[in-house]
Amino acid sequence: MPIPDHIIEFWEQRYRDENTPWDRGEPSPALRHWLATGALRVGRILVPGCGRGYEVVELAQRGFEVVGIDTAPAAVASLERHLAETRVTAEVICADLLEWEPEREFDAIYEQTCLCAMAPPVWREYSRLLGEWLRPGGLLFVLFMQTGQPGGPPYHCDITAMRELFGTAHWQWDATPPVPVPHGSGIRELGYVLRRRQP
Ligand SMILES: C[S@@+](CC[C@H](N)C(=O)[O-])C[C@H]1O[C@@H](n2cnc3c(N)ncnc32)[C@H](O)[C@@H]1O
């Protein structure tokens, strides 16, 4: 089920208006944490809903084979400029993730608040695709948005609901405590590492 045109236009307009309060202007502390601890190791990695893609640039600089995807042309153009300035290479795609098929599987996926940007009725399909795109044993690094509020975006990602969505039949949740990532606005993300089980 593709996302409707007005949703694509919604995100594009947010970037054109510079109305992007989620945008830190630098890589997330969660990414830095997982790189520093060695949880995230060099390999082929997907960054879905990458936005302006500071994480894409950081990963490319560290030697990862990175694919960044976003539906907003303005975000993608900004990322392409940043990559050119820093003289590193990544594959940048402007597409709807729900309509996209990768050529090859990934060793890891870094999911930073794209899930919470999508309406809950498509979460099951999106979580299935994330599992399909990862190789068996591959890792999903995921930031679940905690707004505690109804409605969105961003939509609240209740952790009990996430444990059901990313169920143990297909995913193994790392036992380490989640990585808390605060936002200035008072909401926060919780970062988890999930391993895709062998089919
Ligand atoms: C909250 S923003 C997060 C952007 C980036 N990950 C960050 O943290 O700065 C959500 C992003 O997901 C993108 N997005 C939402 N639905 C998408 C879809 N179906 N396919 C691709 N990108 C999508 C939006 O354009 C937006 O850039």
mmCIF file of C-alpha atoms and ligand atoms in Angstrom:
data_model
loop_
_atom_site.group_PDB
_atom_site.id
_atom_site.type_symbol
_atom_site.label_atom_id
_atom_site.label_comp_id
_atom_site.label_asym_id
_atom_site.label_seq_id
_atom_site.Cartn_x
_atom_site.Cartn_y
_atom_site.Cartn_z
ATOM 1 C CA MET A 1 0.000 0.000 0.000
ATOM 2 C CA PRO A 2 1.786 3.203 -1.151
ATOM 3 C CA ILE A 3 1.600 6.326 0.997
ATOM 4 C CA PRO A 4 -0.838 8.930 -0.405
ATOM 5 C CA ASP A 5 0.464 11.944 -2.325
ATOM 6 C CA HIS A 6 -0.685 14.410 0.329
ATOM 7 C CA ILE A 7 1.526 12.679 2.915
ATOM 8 C CA ILE A 8 4.543 12.887 0.599
ATOM 9 C CA GLU A 9 3.751 16.576 0.078
ATOM 10 C CA PHE A 10 3.373 17.058 3.860
ATOM 11 C CA TRP A 11 6.959 15.922 4.524
ATOM 12 C CA GLU A 12 8.351 17.804 1.541
ATOM 13 C CA GLN A 13 6.707 21.025 2.723
ATOM 14 C CA ARG A 14 8.131 20.577 6.241
ATOM 15 C CA TYR A 15 11.657 20.537 4.758
ATOM 16 C CA ARG A 16 10.963 23.453 2.399
ATOM 17 C CA ASP A 17 9.600 25.503 5.328
ATOM 18 C CA GLU A 18 12.517 24.458 7.569
ATOM 19 C CA ASN A 19 9.822 23.244 9.974
ATOM 20 C CA THR A 20 11.841 20.209 11.096
ATOM 21 C CA PRO A 21 12.101 20.167 14.918
ATOM 22 C CA TRP A 22 13.321 16.531 14.828
ATOM 23 C CA ASP A 23 16.421 17.568 12.884
ATOM 24 C CA ARG A 24 19.486 17.774 15.185
ATOM 25 C CA GLY A 25 21.834 19.062 12.501
ATOM 26 C CA GLU A 26 24.247 16.283 13.476
ATOM 27 C CA PRO A 27 24.216 12.499 14.012
ATOM 28 C CA SER A 28 22.037 11.221 16.841
ATOM 29 C CA PRO A 29 23.706 10.365 20.178
ATOM 30 C CA ALA A 30 22.160 6.896 19.763
ATOM 31 C CA LEU A 31 24.170 6.291 16.592
ATOM 32 C CA ARG A 32 27.336 7.535 18.293
ATOM 33 C CA HIS A 33 26.605 5.245 21.256
ATOM 34 C CA TRP A 34 26.164 2.117 19.128
ATOM 35 C CA LEU A 35 29.286 2.936 17.127
ATOM 36 C CA ALA A 36 31.319 3.557 20.293
ATOM 37 C CA THR A 37 30.190 0.325 21.970
ATOM 38 C CA GLY A 38 30.908 -1.712 18.840
ATOM 39 C CA ALA A 39 27.289 -2.870 18.597
ATOM 40 C CA LEU A 40 27.173 -1.357 15.099
ATOM 41 C CA ARG A 41 29.973 -2.736 12.941
ATOM 42 C CA VAL A 42 31.021 -1.806 9.401
ATOM 43 C CA GLY A 43 28.860 -3.443 6.732
ATOM 44 C CA ARG A 44 25.977 -2.750 4.377
ATOM 45 C CA ILE A 45 23.393 -0.609 6.139
ATOM 46 C CA LEU A 46 20.031 0.945 5.294
ATOM 47 C CA VAL A 47 18.825 4.249 6.776
ATOM 48 C CA PRO A 48 15.066 4.415 6.006
ATOM 49 C CA GLY A 49 13.386 7.830 6.244
ATOM 50 C CA CYS A 50 16.869 9.341 6.537
ATOM 51 C CA GLY A 51 15.734 12.979 6.248
ATOM 52 C CA ARG A 52 18.773 15.250 5.785
ATOM 53 C CA GLY A 53 20.835 12.183 6.624
ATOM 54 C CA TYR A 54 23.551 13.230 9.092
ATOM 55 C CA GLU A 55 23.704 9.558 10.103
ATOM 56 C CA VAL A 56 24.150 8.523 6.451
ATOM 57 C CA VAL A 57 27.175 10.826 6.147
ATOM 58 C CA GLU A 58 28.650 9.659 9.471
ATOM 59 C CA LEU A 59 28.295 5.998 8.521
ATOM 60 C CA ALA A 60 29.733 6.569 5.035
ATOM 61 C CA GLN A 61 32.706 8.379 6.583
ATOM 62 C CA ARG A 62 33.328 5.329 8.740
ATOM 63 C CA GLY A 63 33.427 2.992 5.750
ATOM 64 C CA PHE A 64 29.896 1.575 5.792
ATOM 65 C CA GLU A 65 28.151 0.816 2.487
ATOM 66 C CA VAL A 66 25.126 3.034 3.119
ATOM 67 C CA VAL A 67 21.754 3.336 1.422
ATOM 68 C CA GLY A 68 19.611 6.277 2.587
ATOM 69 C CA ILE A 69 15.999 6.646 1.504
ATOM 70 C CA ASP A 70 13.455 9.366 1.986
ATOM 71 C CA THR A 71 10.296 10.386 0.238
ATOM 72 C CA ALA A 72 10.999 14.121 0.471
ATOM 73 C CA PRO A 73 13.034 15.473 -2.478
ATOM 74 C CA ALA A 74 14.218 18.504 -0.452
ATOM 75 C CA ALA A 75 15.678 16.240 2.268
ATOM 76 C CA VAL A 76 17.354 14.003 -0.289
ATOM 77 C CA ALA A 77 18.843 16.997 -2.125
ATOM 78 C CA SER A 78 20.229 18.323 1.161
ATOM 79 C CA LEU A 79 21.828 14.950 1.909
ATOM 80 C CA GLU A 80 23.356 14.748 -1.580
ATOM 81 C CA ARG A 81 24.911 18.201 -1.097
ATOM 82 C CA HIS A 82 26.300 17.170 2.299
ATOM 83 C CA LEU A 83 27.815 13.996 0.841
ATOM 84 C CA ALA A 84 29.433 15.965 -1.989
ATOM 85 C CA GLU A 85 30.853 18.516 0.489
ATOM 86 C CA THR A 86 32.342 15.802 2.679
ATOM 87 C CA ARG A 87 33.529 13.796 -0.354
ATOM 88 C CA VAL A 88 32.077 10.500 0.800
ATOM 89 C CA THR A 89 29.811 8.131 -1.066
ATOM 90 C CA ALA A 90 26.415 6.689 -0.219
ATOM 91 C CA GLU A 91 23.441 5.589 -2.287
ATOM 92 C CA VAL A 92 20.636 8.091 -1.829
ATOM 93 C CA ILE A 93 17.153 7.221 -3.045
ATOM 94 C CA CYS A 94 14.032 9.357 -3.162
ATOM 95 C CA ALA A 95 11.201 6.832 -2.816
ATOM 96 C CA ASP A 96 8.314 5.588 -0.731
ATOM 97 C CA LEU A 97 9.712 2.791 1.433
ATOM 98 C CA LEU A 98 6.428 0.917 1.208
ATOM 99 C CA GLU A 99 6.896 0.629 -2.567
ATOM 100 C CA TRP A 100 10.634 -0.032 -2.640
ATOM 101 C CA GLU A 101 12.629 -3.226 -3.104
ATOM 102 C CA PRO A 102 16.378 -3.390 -2.443
ATOM 103 C CA GLU A 103 18.693 -5.220 -4.830
ATOM 104 C CA ARG A 104 20.473 -6.969 -1.943
ATOM 105 C CA GLU A 105 19.929 -7.634 1.752
ATOM 106 C CA PHE A 106 21.452 -5.505 4.491
ATOM 107 C CA ASP A 107 23.657 -6.413 7.457
ATOM 108 C CA ALA A 108 21.972 -3.704 9.513
ATOM 109 C CA ILE A 109 19.182 -1.131 9.433
ATOM 110 C CA TYR A 110 19.327 2.144 11.357
ATOM 111 C CA GLU A 111 15.679 3.184 11.892
ATOM 112 C CA GLN A 112 15.562 6.675 13.351
ATOM 113 C CA THR A 113 11.964 7.789 13.796
ATOM 114 C CA CYS A 114 10.610 6.829 10.391
ATOM 115 C CA LEU A 115 8.196 4.331 11.948
ATOM 116 C CA CYS A 116 6.680 7.027 14.170
ATOM 117 C CA ALA A 117 6.329 9.264 11.105
ATOM 118 C CA MET A 118 4.070 6.694 9.450
ATOM 119 C CA ALA A 119 0.436 6.139 10.372
ATOM 120 C CA PRO A 120 -0.066 3.087 12.642
ATOM 121 C CA PRO A 121 -2.206 1.174 10.057
ATOM 122 C CA VAL A 122 0.949 0.659 7.936
ATOM 123 C CA TRP A 123 3.231 -0.351 10.829
ATOM 124 C CA ARG A 124 2.692 -4.081 10.385
ATOM 125 C CA GLU A 125 3.576 -3.939 6.701
ATOM 126 C CA TYR A 126 6.596 -1.714 7.387
ATOM 127 C CA SER A 127 7.903 -3.991 10.170
ATOM 128 C CA ARG A 128 7.523 -6.974 7.832
ATOM 129 C CA LEU A 129 9.538 -5.169 5.142
ATOM 130 C CA LEU A 130 12.295 -4.268 7.630
ATOM 131 C CA GLY A 131 12.624 -7.983 8.399
ATOM 132 C CA GLU A 132 12.662 -8.848 4.698
ATOM 133 C CA TRP A 133 15.406 -6.321 3.899
ATOM 134 C CA LEU A 134 17.752 -7.626 6.622
ATOM 135 C CA ARG A 135 19.831 -10.743 6.170
ATOM 136 C CA PRO A 136 19.120 -13.500 8.710
ATOM 137 C CA GLY A 137 21.087 -12.576 11.840
ATOM 138 C CA GLY A 138 21.192 -8.923 10.739
ATOM 139 C CA LEU A 139 20.575 -6.141 13.258
ATOM 140 C CA LEU A 140 17.847 -3.529 13.468
ATOM 141 C CA PHE A 141 18.872 -0.423 15.424
ATOM 142 C CA VAL A 142 15.581 1.292 16.114
ATOM 143 C CA LEU A 143 14.534 4.498 17.884
ATOM 144 C CA PHE A 144 10.993 4.245 19.224
ATOM 145 C CA MET A 145 9.395 7.655 19.759
ATOM 146 C CA GLN A 146 7.829 8.223 23.192
ATOM 147 C CA THR A 147 5.338 11.067 23.061
ATOM 148 C CA GLY A 148 2.800 9.640 25.509
ATOM 149 C CA GLN A 149 0.176 11.456 23.432
ATOM 150 C CA PRO A 150 -2.548 10.266 21.051
ATOM 151 C CA GLY A 151 -2.272 11.223 17.379
ATOM 152 C CA GLY A 152 0.723 12.231 15.324
ATOM 153 C CA PRO A 153 3.052 12.361 13.575
ATOM 154 C CA PRO A 154 5.091 11.623 15.519
ATOM 155 C CA TYR A 155 2.987 8.666 16.694
ATOM 156 C CA HIS A 156 3.708 7.233 20.138
ATOM 157 C CA CYS A 157 5.473 3.865 19.902
ATOM 158 C CA ASP A 158 4.310 2.090 23.050
ATOM 159 C CA ILE A 159 7.032 -0.424 23.937
ATOM 160 C CA THR A 160 4.600 -3.245 24.744
ATOM 161 C CA ALA A 161 2.980 -2.693 21.340
ATOM 162 C CA MET A 162 6.448 -2.612 19.700
ATOM 163 C CA ARG A 163 7.336 -5.949 21.343
ATOM 164 C CA GLU A 164 4.210 -7.374 19.762
ATOM 165 C CA LEU A 165 4.865 -5.724 16.376
ATOM 166 C CA PHE A 166 8.471 -6.954 16.311
ATOM 167 C CA GLY A 167 7.508 -10.308 17.851
ATOM 168 C CA THR A 168 9.856 -12.993 19.096
ATOM 169 C CA ALA A 169 8.972 -15.345 16.225
ATOM 170 C CA HIS A 170 11.067 -13.124 13.928
ATOM 171 C CA TRP A 171 13.118 -10.879 16.241
ATOM 172 C CA GLN A 172 15.414 -11.303 19.201
ATOM 173 C CA TRP A 173 15.484 -8.227 21.437
ATOM 174 C CA ASP A 174 18.853 -7.361 22.961
ATOM 175 C CA ALA A 175 18.714 -7.661 26.752
ATOM 176 C CA THR A 176 20.648 -4.418 27.388
ATOM 177 C CA PRO A 177 18.567 -1.446 28.635
ATOM 178 C CA PRO A 178 17.284 0.900 25.918
ATOM 179 C CA VAL A 179 19.299 3.976 24.960
ATOM 180 C CA PRO A 180 17.328 7.106 25.980
ATOM 181 C CA VAL A 181 17.557 9.990 23.525
ATOM 182 C CA PRO A 182 15.892 13.178 24.805
ATOM 183 C CA HIS A 183 14.448 15.932 22.618
ATOM 184 C CA GLY A 184 14.307 19.598 23.583
ATOM 185 C CA SER A 185 10.515 19.497 23.387
ATOM 186 C CA GLY A 186 10.277 17.027 26.284
ATOM 187 C CA ILE A 187 9.536 13.905 24.257
ATOM 188 C CA ARG A 188 12.203 11.243 23.888
ATOM 189 C CA GLU A 189 13.185 8.233 21.862
ATOM 190 C CA LEU A 190 14.195 4.834 23.225
ATOM 191 C CA GLY A 191 16.821 2.969 21.246
ATOM 192 C CA TYR A 192 16.757 -0.817 20.968
ATOM 193 C CA VAL A 193 18.785 -3.404 19.065
ATOM 194 C CA LEU A 194 16.849 -6.308 17.541
ATOM 195 C CA ARG A 195 18.362 -9.269 15.734
ATOM 196 C CA ARG A 196 16.473 -10.835 12.842
ATOM 197 C CA ARG A 197 16.105 -14.527 13.561
ATOM 198 C CA GLN A 198 16.884 -17.216 11.009
ATOM 199 C CA PRO A 199 13.688 -18.011 9.060
HETATM 200 C C1 LIG B 1 10.607 12.453 11.763
HETATM 201 S S1 LIG B 1 11.437 12.503 10.236
HETATM 202 C C2 LIG B 1 13.001 11.763 10.675
HETATM 203 C C3 LIG B 1 14.086 12.069 9.667
HETATM 204 C C4 LIG B 1 15.473 11.551 10.101
HETATM 205 N N1 LIG B 1 15.469 10.131 10.326
HETATM 206 C C5 LIG B 1 15.939 12.299 11.323
HETATM 207 O O1 LIG B 1 15.880 11.742 12.419
HETATM 208 O O2 LIG B 1 16.344 13.460 11.160
HETATM 209 C C6 LIG B 1 10.644 11.212 9.308
HETATM 210 C C7 LIG B 1 11.162 11.073 7.887
HETATM 211 O O3 LIG B 1 10.563 9.936 7.274
HETATM 212 C C8 LIG B 1 10.271 10.239 5.926
HETATM 213 N N2 LIG B 1 9.192 9.326 5.499
HETATM 214 C C9 LIG B 1 7.952 9.213 6.034
HETATM 215 N N3 LIG B 1 7.270 8.247 5.402
HETATM 216 C C10 LIG B 1 8.109 7.728 4.452
HETATM 217 C C11 LIG B 1 7.971 6.704 3.467
HETATM 218 N N4 LIG B 1 6.854 6.001 3.336
HETATM 219 N N5 LIG B 1 9.035 6.447 2.665
HETATM 220 C C12 LIG B 1 10.190 7.146 2.797
HETATM 221 N N6 LIG B 1 10.366 8.130 3.708
HETATM 222 C C13 LIG B 1 9.339 8.410 4.530
HETATM 223 C C14 LIG B 1 9.878 11.711 5.961
HETATM 224 O O4 LIG B 1 10.014 12.346 4.698
HETATM 225 C C15 LIG B 1 10.861 12.262 7.006
HETATM 226 O O5 LIG B 1 12.048 12.717 6.406
#
